[in-house]
Short mmCIF file of C-alpha atoms in Angstrom, two decimals:
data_model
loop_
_atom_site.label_atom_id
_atom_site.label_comp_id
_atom_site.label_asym_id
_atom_site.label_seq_id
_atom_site.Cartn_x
_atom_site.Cartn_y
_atom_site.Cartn_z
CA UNK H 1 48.75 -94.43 156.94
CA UNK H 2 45.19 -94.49 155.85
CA UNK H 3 45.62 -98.37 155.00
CA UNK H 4 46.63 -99.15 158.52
CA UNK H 5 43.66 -96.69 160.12
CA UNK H 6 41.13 -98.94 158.05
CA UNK H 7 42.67 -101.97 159.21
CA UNK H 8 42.77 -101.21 163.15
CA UNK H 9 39.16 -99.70 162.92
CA UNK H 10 38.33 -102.84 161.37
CA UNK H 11 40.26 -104.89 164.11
CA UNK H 12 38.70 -103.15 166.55
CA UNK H 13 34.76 -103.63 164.88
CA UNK H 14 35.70 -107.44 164.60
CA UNK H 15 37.72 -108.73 167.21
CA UNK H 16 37.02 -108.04 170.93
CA UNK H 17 40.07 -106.73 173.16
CA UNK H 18 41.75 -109.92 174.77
CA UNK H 19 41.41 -108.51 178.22
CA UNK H 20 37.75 -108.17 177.71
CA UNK H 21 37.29 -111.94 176.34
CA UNK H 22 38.70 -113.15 179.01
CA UNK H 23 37.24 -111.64 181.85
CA UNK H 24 33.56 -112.23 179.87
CA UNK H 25 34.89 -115.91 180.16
CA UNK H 26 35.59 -115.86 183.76
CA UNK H 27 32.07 -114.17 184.18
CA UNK H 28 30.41 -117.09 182.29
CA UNK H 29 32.26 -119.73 184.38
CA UNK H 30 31.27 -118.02 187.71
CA UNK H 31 27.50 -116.85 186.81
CA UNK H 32 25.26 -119.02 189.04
CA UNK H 33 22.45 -117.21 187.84
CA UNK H 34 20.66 -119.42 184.48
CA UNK H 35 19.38 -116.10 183.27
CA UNK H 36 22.62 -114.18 182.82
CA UNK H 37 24.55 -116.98 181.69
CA UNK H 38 22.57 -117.68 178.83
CA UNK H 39 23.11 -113.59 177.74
CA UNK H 40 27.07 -114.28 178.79
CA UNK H 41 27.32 -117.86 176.21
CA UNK H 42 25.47 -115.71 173.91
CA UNK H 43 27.92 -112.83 173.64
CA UNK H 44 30.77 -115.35 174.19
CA UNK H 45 29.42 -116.77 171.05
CA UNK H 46 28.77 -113.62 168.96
CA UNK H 47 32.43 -112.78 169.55
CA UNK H 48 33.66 -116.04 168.04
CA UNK H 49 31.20 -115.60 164.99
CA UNK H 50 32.57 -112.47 164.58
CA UNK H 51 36.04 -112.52 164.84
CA UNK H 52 36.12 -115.83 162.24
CA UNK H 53 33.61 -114.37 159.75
CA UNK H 54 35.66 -110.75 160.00
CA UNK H 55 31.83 -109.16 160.91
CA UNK H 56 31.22 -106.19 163.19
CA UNK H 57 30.72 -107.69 166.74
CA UNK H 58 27.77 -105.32 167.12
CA UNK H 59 25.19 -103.86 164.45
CA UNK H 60 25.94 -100.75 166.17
CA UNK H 61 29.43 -100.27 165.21
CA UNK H 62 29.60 -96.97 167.02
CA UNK H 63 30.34 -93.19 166.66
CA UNK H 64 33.57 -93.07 165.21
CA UNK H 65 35.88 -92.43 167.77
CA UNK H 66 40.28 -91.19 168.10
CA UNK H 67 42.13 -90.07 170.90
CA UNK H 68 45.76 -89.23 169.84
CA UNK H 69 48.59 -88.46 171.90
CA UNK H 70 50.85 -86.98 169.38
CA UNK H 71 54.65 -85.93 169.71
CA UNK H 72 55.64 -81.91 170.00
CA UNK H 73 58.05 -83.05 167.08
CA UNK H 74 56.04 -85.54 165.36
CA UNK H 75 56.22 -84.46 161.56
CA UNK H 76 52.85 -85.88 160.18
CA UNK H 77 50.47 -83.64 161.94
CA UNK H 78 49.19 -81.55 158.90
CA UNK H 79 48.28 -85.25 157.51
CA UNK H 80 46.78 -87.15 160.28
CA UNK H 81 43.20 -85.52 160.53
CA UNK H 82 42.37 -86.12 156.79
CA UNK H 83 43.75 -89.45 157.25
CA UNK H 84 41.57 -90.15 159.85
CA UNK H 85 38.43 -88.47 158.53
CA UNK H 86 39.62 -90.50 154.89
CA UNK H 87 39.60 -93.76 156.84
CA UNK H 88 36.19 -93.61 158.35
CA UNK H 89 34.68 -92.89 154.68
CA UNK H 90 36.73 -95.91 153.60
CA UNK H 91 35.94 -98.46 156.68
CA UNK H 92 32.51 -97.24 156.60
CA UNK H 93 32.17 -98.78 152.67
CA UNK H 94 34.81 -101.44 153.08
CA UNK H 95 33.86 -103.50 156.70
CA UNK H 96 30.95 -102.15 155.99
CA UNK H 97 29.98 -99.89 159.40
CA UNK H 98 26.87 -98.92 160.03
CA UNK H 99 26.48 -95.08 158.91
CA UNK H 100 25.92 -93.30 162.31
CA UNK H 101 26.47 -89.77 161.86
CA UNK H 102 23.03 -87.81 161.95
CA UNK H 103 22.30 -84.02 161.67
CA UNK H 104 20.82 -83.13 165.41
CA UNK H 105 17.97 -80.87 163.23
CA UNK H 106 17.33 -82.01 159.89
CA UNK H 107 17.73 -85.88 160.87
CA UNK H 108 19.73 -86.38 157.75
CA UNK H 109 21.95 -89.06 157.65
CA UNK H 110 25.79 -88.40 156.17
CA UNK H 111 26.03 -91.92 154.81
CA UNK H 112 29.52 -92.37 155.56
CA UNK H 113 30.03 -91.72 159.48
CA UNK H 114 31.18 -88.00 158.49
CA UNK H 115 29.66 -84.86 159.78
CA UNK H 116 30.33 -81.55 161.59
CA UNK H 117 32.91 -82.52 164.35
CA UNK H 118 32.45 -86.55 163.10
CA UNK H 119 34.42 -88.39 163.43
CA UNK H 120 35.26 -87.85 167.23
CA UNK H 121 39.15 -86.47 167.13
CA UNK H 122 40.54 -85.79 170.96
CA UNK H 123 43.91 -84.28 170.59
CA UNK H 124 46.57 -84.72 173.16
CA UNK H 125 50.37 -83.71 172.95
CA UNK H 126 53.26 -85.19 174.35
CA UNK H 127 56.97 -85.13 174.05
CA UNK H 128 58.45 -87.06 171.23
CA UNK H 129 58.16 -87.23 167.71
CA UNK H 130 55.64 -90.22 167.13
CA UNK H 131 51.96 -90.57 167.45
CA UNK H 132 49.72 -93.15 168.53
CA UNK H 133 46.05 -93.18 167.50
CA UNK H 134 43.61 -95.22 169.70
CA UNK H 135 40.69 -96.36 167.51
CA UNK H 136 37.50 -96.40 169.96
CA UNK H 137 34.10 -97.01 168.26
CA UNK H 138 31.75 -96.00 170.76
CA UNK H 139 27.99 -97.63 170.74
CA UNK H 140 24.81 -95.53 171.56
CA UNK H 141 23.52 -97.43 173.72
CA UNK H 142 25.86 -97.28 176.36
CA UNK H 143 26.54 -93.85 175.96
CA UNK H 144 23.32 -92.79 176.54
CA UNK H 145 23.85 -93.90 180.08
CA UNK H 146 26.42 -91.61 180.76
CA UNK H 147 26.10 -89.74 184.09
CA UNK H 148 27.60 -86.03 185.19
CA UNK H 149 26.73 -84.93 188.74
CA UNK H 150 27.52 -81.99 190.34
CA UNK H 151 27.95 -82.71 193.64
CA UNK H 152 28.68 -81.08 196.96
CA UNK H 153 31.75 -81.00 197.89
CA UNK H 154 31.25 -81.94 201.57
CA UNK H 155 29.58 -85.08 200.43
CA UNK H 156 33.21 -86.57 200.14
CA UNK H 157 34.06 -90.21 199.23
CA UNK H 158 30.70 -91.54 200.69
CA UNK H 159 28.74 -88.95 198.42
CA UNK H 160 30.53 -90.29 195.52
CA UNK H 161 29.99 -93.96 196.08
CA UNK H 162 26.51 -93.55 196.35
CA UNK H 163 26.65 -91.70 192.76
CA UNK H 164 28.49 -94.30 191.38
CA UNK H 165 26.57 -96.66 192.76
CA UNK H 166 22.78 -95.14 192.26
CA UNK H 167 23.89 -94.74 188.38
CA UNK H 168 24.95 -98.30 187.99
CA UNK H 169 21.55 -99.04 189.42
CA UNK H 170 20.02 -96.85 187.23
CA UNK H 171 21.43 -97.73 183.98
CA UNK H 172 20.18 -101.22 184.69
CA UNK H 173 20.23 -103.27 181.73
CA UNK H 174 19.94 -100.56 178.84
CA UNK H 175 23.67 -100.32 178.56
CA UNK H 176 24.19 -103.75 177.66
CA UNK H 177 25.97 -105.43 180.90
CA UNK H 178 28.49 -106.48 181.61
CA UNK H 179 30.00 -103.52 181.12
CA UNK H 180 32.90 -101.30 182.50
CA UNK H 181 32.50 -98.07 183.76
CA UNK H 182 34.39 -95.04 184.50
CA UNK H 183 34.42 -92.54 186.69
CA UNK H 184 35.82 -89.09 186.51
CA UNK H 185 36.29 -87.34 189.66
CA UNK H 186 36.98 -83.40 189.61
CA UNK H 187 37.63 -80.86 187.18
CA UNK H 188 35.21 -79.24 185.36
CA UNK H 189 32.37 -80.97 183.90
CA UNK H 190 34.03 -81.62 180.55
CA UNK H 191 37.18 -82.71 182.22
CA UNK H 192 35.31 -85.38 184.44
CA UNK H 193 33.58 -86.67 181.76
CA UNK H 194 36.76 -87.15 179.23
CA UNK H 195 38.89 -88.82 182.50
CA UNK H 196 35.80 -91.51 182.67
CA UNK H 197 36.14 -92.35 178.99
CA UNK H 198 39.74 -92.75 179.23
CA UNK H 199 39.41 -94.72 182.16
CA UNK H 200 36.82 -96.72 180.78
CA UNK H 201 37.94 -97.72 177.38
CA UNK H 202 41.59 -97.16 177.53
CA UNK H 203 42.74 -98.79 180.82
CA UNK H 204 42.81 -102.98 179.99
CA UNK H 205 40.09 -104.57 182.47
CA UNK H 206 41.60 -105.75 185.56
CA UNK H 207 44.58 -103.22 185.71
CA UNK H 208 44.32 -100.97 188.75
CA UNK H 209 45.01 -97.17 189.50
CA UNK H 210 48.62 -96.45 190.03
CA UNK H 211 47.56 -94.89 193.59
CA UNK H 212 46.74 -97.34 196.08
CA UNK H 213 43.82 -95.17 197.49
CA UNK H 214 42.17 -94.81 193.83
CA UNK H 215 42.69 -98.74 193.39
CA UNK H 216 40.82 -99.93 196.29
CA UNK H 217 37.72 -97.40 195.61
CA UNK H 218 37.66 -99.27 192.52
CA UNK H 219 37.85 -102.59 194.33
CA UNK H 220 35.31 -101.33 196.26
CA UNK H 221 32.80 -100.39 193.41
CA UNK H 222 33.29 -103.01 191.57
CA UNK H 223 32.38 -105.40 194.19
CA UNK H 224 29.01 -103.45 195.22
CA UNK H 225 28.03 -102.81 191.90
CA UNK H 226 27.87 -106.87 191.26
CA UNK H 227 25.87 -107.10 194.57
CA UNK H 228 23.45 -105.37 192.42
CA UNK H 229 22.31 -108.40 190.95
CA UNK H 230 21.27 -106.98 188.01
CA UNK H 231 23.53 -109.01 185.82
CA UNK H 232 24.12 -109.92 182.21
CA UNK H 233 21.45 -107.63 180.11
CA UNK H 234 19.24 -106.85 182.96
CA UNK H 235 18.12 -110.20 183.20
CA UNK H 236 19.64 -110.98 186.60
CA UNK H 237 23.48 -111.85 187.53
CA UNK H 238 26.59 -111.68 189.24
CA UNK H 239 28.16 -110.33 186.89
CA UNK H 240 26.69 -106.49 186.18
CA UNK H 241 29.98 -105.04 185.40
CA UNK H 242 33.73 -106.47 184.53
CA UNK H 243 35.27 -103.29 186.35
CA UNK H 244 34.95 -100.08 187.52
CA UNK H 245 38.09 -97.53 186.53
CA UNK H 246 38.41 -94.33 188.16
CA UNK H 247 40.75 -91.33 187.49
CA UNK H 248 41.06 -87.86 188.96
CA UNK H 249 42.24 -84.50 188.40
CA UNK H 250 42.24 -81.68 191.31
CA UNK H 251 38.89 -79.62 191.64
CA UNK H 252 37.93 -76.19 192.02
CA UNK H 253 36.84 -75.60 195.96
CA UNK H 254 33.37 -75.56 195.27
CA UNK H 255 32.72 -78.02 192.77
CA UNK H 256 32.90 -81.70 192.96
CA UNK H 257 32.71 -83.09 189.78
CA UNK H 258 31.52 -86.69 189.04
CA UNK H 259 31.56 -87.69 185.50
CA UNK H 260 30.69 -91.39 184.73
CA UNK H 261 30.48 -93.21 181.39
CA UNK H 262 29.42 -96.27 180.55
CA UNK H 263 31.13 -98.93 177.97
CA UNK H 264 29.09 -101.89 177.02
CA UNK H 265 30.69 -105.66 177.03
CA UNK H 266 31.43 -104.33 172.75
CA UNK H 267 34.64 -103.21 174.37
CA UNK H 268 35.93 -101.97 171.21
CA UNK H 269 39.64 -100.97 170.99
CA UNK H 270 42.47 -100.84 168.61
CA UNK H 271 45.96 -98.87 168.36
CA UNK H 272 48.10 -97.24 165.48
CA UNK H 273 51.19 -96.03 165.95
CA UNK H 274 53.26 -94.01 164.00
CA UNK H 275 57.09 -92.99 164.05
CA UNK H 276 59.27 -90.51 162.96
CA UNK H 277 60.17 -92.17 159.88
CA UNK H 278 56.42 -92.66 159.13
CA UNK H 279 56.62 -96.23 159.63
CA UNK H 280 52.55 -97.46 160.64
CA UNK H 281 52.03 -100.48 162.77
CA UNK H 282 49.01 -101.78 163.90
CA UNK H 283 49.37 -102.87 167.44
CA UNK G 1 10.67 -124.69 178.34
CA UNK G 2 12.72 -124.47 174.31
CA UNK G 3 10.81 -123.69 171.79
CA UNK G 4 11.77 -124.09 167.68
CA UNK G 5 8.60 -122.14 166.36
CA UNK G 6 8.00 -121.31 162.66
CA UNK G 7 5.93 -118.04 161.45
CA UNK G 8 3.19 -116.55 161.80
CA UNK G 9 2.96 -117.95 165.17
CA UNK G 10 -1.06 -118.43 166.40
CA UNK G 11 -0.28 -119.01 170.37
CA UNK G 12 1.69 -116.91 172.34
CA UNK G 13 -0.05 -117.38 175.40
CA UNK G 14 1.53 -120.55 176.43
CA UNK G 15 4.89 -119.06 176.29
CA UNK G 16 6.30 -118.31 180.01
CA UNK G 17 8.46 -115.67 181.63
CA UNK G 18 12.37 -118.02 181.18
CA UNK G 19 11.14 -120.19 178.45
CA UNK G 20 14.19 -119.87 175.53
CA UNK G 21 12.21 -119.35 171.76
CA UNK G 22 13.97 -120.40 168.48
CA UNK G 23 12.30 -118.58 165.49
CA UNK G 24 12.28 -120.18 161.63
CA UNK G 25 10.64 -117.95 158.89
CA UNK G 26 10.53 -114.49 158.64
CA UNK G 27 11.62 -111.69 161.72
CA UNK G 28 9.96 -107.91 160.81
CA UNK G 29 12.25 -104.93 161.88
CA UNK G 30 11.06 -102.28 163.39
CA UNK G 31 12.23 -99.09 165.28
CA UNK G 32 11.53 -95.65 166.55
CA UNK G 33 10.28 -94.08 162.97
CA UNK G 34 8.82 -97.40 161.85
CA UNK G 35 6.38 -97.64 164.55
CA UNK G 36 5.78 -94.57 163.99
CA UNK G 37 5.15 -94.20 160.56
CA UNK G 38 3.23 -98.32 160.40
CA UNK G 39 0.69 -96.84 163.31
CA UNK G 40 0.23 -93.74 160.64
CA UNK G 41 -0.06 -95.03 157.56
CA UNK G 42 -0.81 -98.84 158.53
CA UNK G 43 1.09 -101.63 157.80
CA UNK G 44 2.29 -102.70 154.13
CA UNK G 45 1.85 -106.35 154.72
CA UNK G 46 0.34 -108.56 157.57
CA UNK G 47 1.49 -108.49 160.82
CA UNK G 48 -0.53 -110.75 162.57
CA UNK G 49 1.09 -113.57 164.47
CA UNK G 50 4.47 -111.59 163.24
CA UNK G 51 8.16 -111.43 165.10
CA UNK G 52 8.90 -108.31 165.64
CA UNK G 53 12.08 -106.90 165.97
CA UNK G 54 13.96 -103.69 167.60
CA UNK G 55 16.93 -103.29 165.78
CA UNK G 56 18.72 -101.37 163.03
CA UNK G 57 20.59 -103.29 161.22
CA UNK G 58 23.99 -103.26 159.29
CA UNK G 59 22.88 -104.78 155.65
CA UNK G 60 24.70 -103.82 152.45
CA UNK G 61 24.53 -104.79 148.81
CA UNK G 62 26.56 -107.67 147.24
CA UNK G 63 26.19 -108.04 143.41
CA UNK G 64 22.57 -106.90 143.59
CA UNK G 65 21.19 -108.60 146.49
CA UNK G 66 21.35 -107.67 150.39
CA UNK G 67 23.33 -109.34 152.50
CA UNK G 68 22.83 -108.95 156.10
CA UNK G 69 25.96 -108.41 158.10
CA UNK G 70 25.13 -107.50 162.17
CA UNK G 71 21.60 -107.21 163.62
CA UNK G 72 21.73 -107.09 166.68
CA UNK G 73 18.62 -106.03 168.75
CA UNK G 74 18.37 -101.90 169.97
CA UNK G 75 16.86 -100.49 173.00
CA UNK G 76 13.18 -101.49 173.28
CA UNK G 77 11.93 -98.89 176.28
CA UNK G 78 12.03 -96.17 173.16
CA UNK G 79 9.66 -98.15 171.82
CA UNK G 80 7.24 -97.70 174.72
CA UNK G 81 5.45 -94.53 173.43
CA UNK G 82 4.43 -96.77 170.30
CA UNK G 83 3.93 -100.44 171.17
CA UNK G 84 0.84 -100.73 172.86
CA UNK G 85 -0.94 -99.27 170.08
CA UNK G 86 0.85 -101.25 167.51
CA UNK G 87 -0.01 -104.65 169.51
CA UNK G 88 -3.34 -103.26 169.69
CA UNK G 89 -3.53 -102.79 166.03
CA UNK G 90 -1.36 -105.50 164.22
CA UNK G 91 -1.48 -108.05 166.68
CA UNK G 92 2.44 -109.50 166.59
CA UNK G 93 3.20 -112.61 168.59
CA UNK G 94 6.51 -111.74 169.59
CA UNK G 95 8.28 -108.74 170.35
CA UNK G 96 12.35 -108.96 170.72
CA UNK G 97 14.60 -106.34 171.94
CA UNK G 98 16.92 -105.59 174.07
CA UNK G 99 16.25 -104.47 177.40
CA UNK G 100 12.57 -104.58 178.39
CA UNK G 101 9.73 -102.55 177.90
CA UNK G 102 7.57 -100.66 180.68
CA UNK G 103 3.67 -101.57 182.17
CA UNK G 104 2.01 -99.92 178.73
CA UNK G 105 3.36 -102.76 177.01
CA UNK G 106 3.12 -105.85 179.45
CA UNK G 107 -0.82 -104.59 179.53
CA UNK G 108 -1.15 -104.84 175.82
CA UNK G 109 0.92 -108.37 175.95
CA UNK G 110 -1.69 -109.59 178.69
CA UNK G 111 -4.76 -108.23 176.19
CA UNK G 112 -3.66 -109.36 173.07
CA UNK G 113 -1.47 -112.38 173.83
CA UNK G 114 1.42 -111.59 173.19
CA UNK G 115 5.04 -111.79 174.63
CA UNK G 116 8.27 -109.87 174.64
CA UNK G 117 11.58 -111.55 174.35
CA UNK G 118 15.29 -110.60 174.84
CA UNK G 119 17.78 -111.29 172.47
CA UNK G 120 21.43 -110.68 173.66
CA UNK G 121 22.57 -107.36 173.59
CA UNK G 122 25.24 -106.25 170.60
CA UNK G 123 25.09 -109.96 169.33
CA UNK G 124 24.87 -108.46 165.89
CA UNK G 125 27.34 -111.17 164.31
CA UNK G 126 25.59 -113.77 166.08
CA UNK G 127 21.96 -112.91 164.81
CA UNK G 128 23.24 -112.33 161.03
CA UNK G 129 24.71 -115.86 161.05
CA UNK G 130 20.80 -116.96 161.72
CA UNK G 131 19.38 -115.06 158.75
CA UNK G 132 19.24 -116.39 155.54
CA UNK G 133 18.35 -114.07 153.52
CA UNK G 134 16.02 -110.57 152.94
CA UNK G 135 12.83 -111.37 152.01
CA UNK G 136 11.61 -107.50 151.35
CA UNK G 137 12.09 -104.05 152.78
CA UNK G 138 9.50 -101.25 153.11
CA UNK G 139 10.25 -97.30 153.52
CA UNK G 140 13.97 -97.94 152.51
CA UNK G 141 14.05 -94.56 150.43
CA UNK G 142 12.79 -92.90 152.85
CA UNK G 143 14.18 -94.12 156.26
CA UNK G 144 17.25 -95.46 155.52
CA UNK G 145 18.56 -98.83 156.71
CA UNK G 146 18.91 -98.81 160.37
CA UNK G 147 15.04 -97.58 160.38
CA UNK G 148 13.49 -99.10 157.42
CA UNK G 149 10.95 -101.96 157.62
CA UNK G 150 13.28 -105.48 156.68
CA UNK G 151 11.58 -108.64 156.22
CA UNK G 152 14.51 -111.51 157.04
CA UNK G 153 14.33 -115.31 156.38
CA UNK G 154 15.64 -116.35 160.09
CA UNK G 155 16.64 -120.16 160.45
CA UNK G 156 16.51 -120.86 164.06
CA UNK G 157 16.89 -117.36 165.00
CA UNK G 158 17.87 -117.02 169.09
CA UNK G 159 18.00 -117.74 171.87
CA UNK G 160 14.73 -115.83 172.64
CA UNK G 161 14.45 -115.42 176.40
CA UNK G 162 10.86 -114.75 177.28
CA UNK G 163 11.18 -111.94 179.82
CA UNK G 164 8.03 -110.36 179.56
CA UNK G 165 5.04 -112.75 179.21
CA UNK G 166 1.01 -112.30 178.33
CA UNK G 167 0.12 -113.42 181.84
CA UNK G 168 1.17 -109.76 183.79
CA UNK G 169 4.87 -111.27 184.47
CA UNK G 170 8.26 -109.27 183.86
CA UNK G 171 11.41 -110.69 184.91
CA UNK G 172 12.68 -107.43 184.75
CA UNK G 173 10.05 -105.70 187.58
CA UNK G 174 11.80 -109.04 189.19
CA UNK G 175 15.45 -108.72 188.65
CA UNK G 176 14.33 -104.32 189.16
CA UNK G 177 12.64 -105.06 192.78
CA UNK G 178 15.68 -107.53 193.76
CA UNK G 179 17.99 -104.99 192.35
CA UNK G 180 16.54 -101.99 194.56
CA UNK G 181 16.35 -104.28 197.89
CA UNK G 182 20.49 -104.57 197.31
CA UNK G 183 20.86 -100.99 196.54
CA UNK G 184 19.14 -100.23 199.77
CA UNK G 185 21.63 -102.65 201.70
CA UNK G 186 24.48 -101.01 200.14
CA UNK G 187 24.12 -97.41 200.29
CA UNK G 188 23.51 -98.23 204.50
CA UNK G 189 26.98 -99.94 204.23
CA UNK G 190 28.69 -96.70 202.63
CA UNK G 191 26.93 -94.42 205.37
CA UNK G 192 28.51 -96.42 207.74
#
């Protein structure tokens, strides 16, 4: 399985989801702003350079990143973490990546995107036998402008919106806009911020909330946080972010957890799956 | 205004906040622990008239000789604590990064003539197409390659977008004061 790991981090360092391509597409055709459009044919470009020359879209190709949602029955378990940590050495020599895994102290550099708790493993069971691997580098840049805010609970929906909204604001252009951003909403801290990154990375752009009250708060944050005007790196726009994605989990009474984080236009995915019979496909 | 410009470039003055620079020669990298370490120990080879250039690259070696393969610009504004004394003492042209940089640095651009420019965000692939080769690299033992000092041969390297220039402008205290106006406007419409 280590073969097909390599491969789909690769896919995912060298070919930008379809879902984001095309809505960075439709953000270039609507952009009335001369400013952000030129950032928008830019990346537009970079993508196409790197997808035919098989080059990382970005120089920073990310903190090596799995979440797996692996089968109570799945018989490969024992394996699938030295696969994993075998397949970042590997990708790291072979694509090549860019070595990002630093001690916090000594400043040394691994050299291979190894390190205490590196690469980024977030474990999640389900029934079934098989397991499927989502390969998310995730840039610095972007993360830095994640967001947790503890707010008060009687704040409600309008307290959160302005959150949301204030952050967006505040992130400016340092994330590298467009970008797509999710929100966690209660929980504990930890909790809120791990619903955002789902929600941001994992959910396709453009696909709403199953909940018709979650779907049209993201309607409604996506559309104010274009008003923004900030636009394609900062530089002015109508297009800030591609979406906003928002999941939930029930709170404790007196907490209101916000957790948002931030994914940069590099919205860099890929998907392994693997079956029963140890069968690996790339999908 | 487009420029095509070739290294060391002598006038930065005339560029403008929106004009679109093309660069042909050599681009000098330069991050957090290189500024650092150049406004230490001084500078290994001349900077003056210089493009210089925020980003940690992804370079690796191909039967004995580099070979660039994303360099994409990083976040200037951590640059901020360093650059005014680095214009002040090496006297670059052009700055590029990604992002902007704060008033420390669009006073040193206005007193030394010199501009910053954006290059697009994450276009790593994009950027390694334009270079052509490395020319040298400094601190490489020492630093490692996302903070060493690389000298690249650039063939029409951009698009530059001038967004800070030597005359006091910043099209990002632009887009930043237009931006706050609409936050203002919107957080009324939630209280509502």
């Amino acid at each position: 399985m280590i073969d097909e790991i390599v491969y789909a981090i690769k896919k995912a360092e060298t070919q930008l989801s379809e879902d984001t391509v095309k809505a960075l597409k439709e953000a270039y055709e609507r952009e009335t702003n001369p400013m952000g459009k030129t950032q928008l044919e830019a990346i537009l470009k970079n993508v196409e350079v790197a997808r035919k020359e098989s080059l990382p879209m970005c120089q920073d190709t990310g903190l090596q990143t799995f979440f797996l949602e692996v089968g109570y029955d799945f018989p490969y378990m024992r394996e699938l973490k030295s696969a994993l940590v075998e397949a970042v050495r590997r990708a790291t020599r072979e694509i090549p990546l860019r070595p990002n895994a630093v001690h916090p102290f000594l400043h040394k550099n691994s050299g291979d995107n190894t390190g205490r708790f590196v690469p980024y493993i977030h474990w999640e069971l389900k029934e079934g036998d098989d397991a499927t691997i989502h390969v998310i580098p995730k840039g610095g840049g972007s993360e830095n402008m994640s967001g947790l805010y503890m707010l008060s609970p009687g704040v409600g929906i309008k307290g959160i919106k302005k959150a949301v909204i204030e952050h967006i604001f505040k992130s400016g252009g340092k994330p590298c806009p467009p970008t797509i951003i999710g929100v966690g909403i209660g929980g504990g801290a930890d909790l809120a911020l791990t619903l955002a990154k789902k929600a941001a990375i994992l959910r396709p752009i453009g696909v709403r909330h199953e909940e018709d009250f979650v779907a049209q708060l993201e309607e409604e944050l996506y559309e104010m946080a274009n008003k923004l005007g900030i636009g394609a790196m900062g530089l002015g726009g109508d297009t800030t972010v591609l979406d906003v994605h928002v999941e939930y989990a029930y709170r404790h009474p007196a907490t209101l957890p916000v957790g948002i984080v931030t994914q940069c236009w590099a919205n860099r995915r890929a998907k392994v799956h693997i079956d029963a019979n140890g069968k690996v496909e790339v999908v | 205004m487009e420029y095509h410009e070739r290294t060391p470039i002598e006038d930065a003055r005339k560029y403008r906040v929106g004009d679109v620079i093309y660069v042909t020669g050599e681009v000098i990298l330069a991050r957090d622990e290189a500024h650092k370490k150049l406004l230490e120990e001084g500078a290994p080879l001349d900077l003056k008239g210089s493009v210089i250039y925020h980003c940690g690259p992804v370079v690796t070696k191909v039967n004995g000789e580099w070979k660039v393969v994303a360099a994409g610009p990083t976040t200037s504004i951590r640059m901020e604590i360093f650059e005014d004394k680095f214009i002040e003492k090496f006297h670059p042209a052009i700055i590029v990064g990604k992002g902007g940089m704060g008033e420390r640095t669009l006073k040193a651009l206005k007193e030394h003539g010199a501009v910053y420019a954006a290059y697009t965000g994450g276009c790593g692939a994009l950027a390694a197409e334009r270079i052509k080769g490395v020319k040298e690299v400094h601190f490489l033992e020492e630093l490692g390659i996302p903070e060493a000092v690389w000298v690249f041969r650039v063939e029409e390297f951009g698009p530059l977008v001038v967004t800070m220039d030597s005359h006091g402008k910043s099209l990002y205290d632009d887009v930043d004061k237009n931006a706050r106006k609409n936050l203002e406007d919107i957080l009324k419409k939630i209280e509502r």
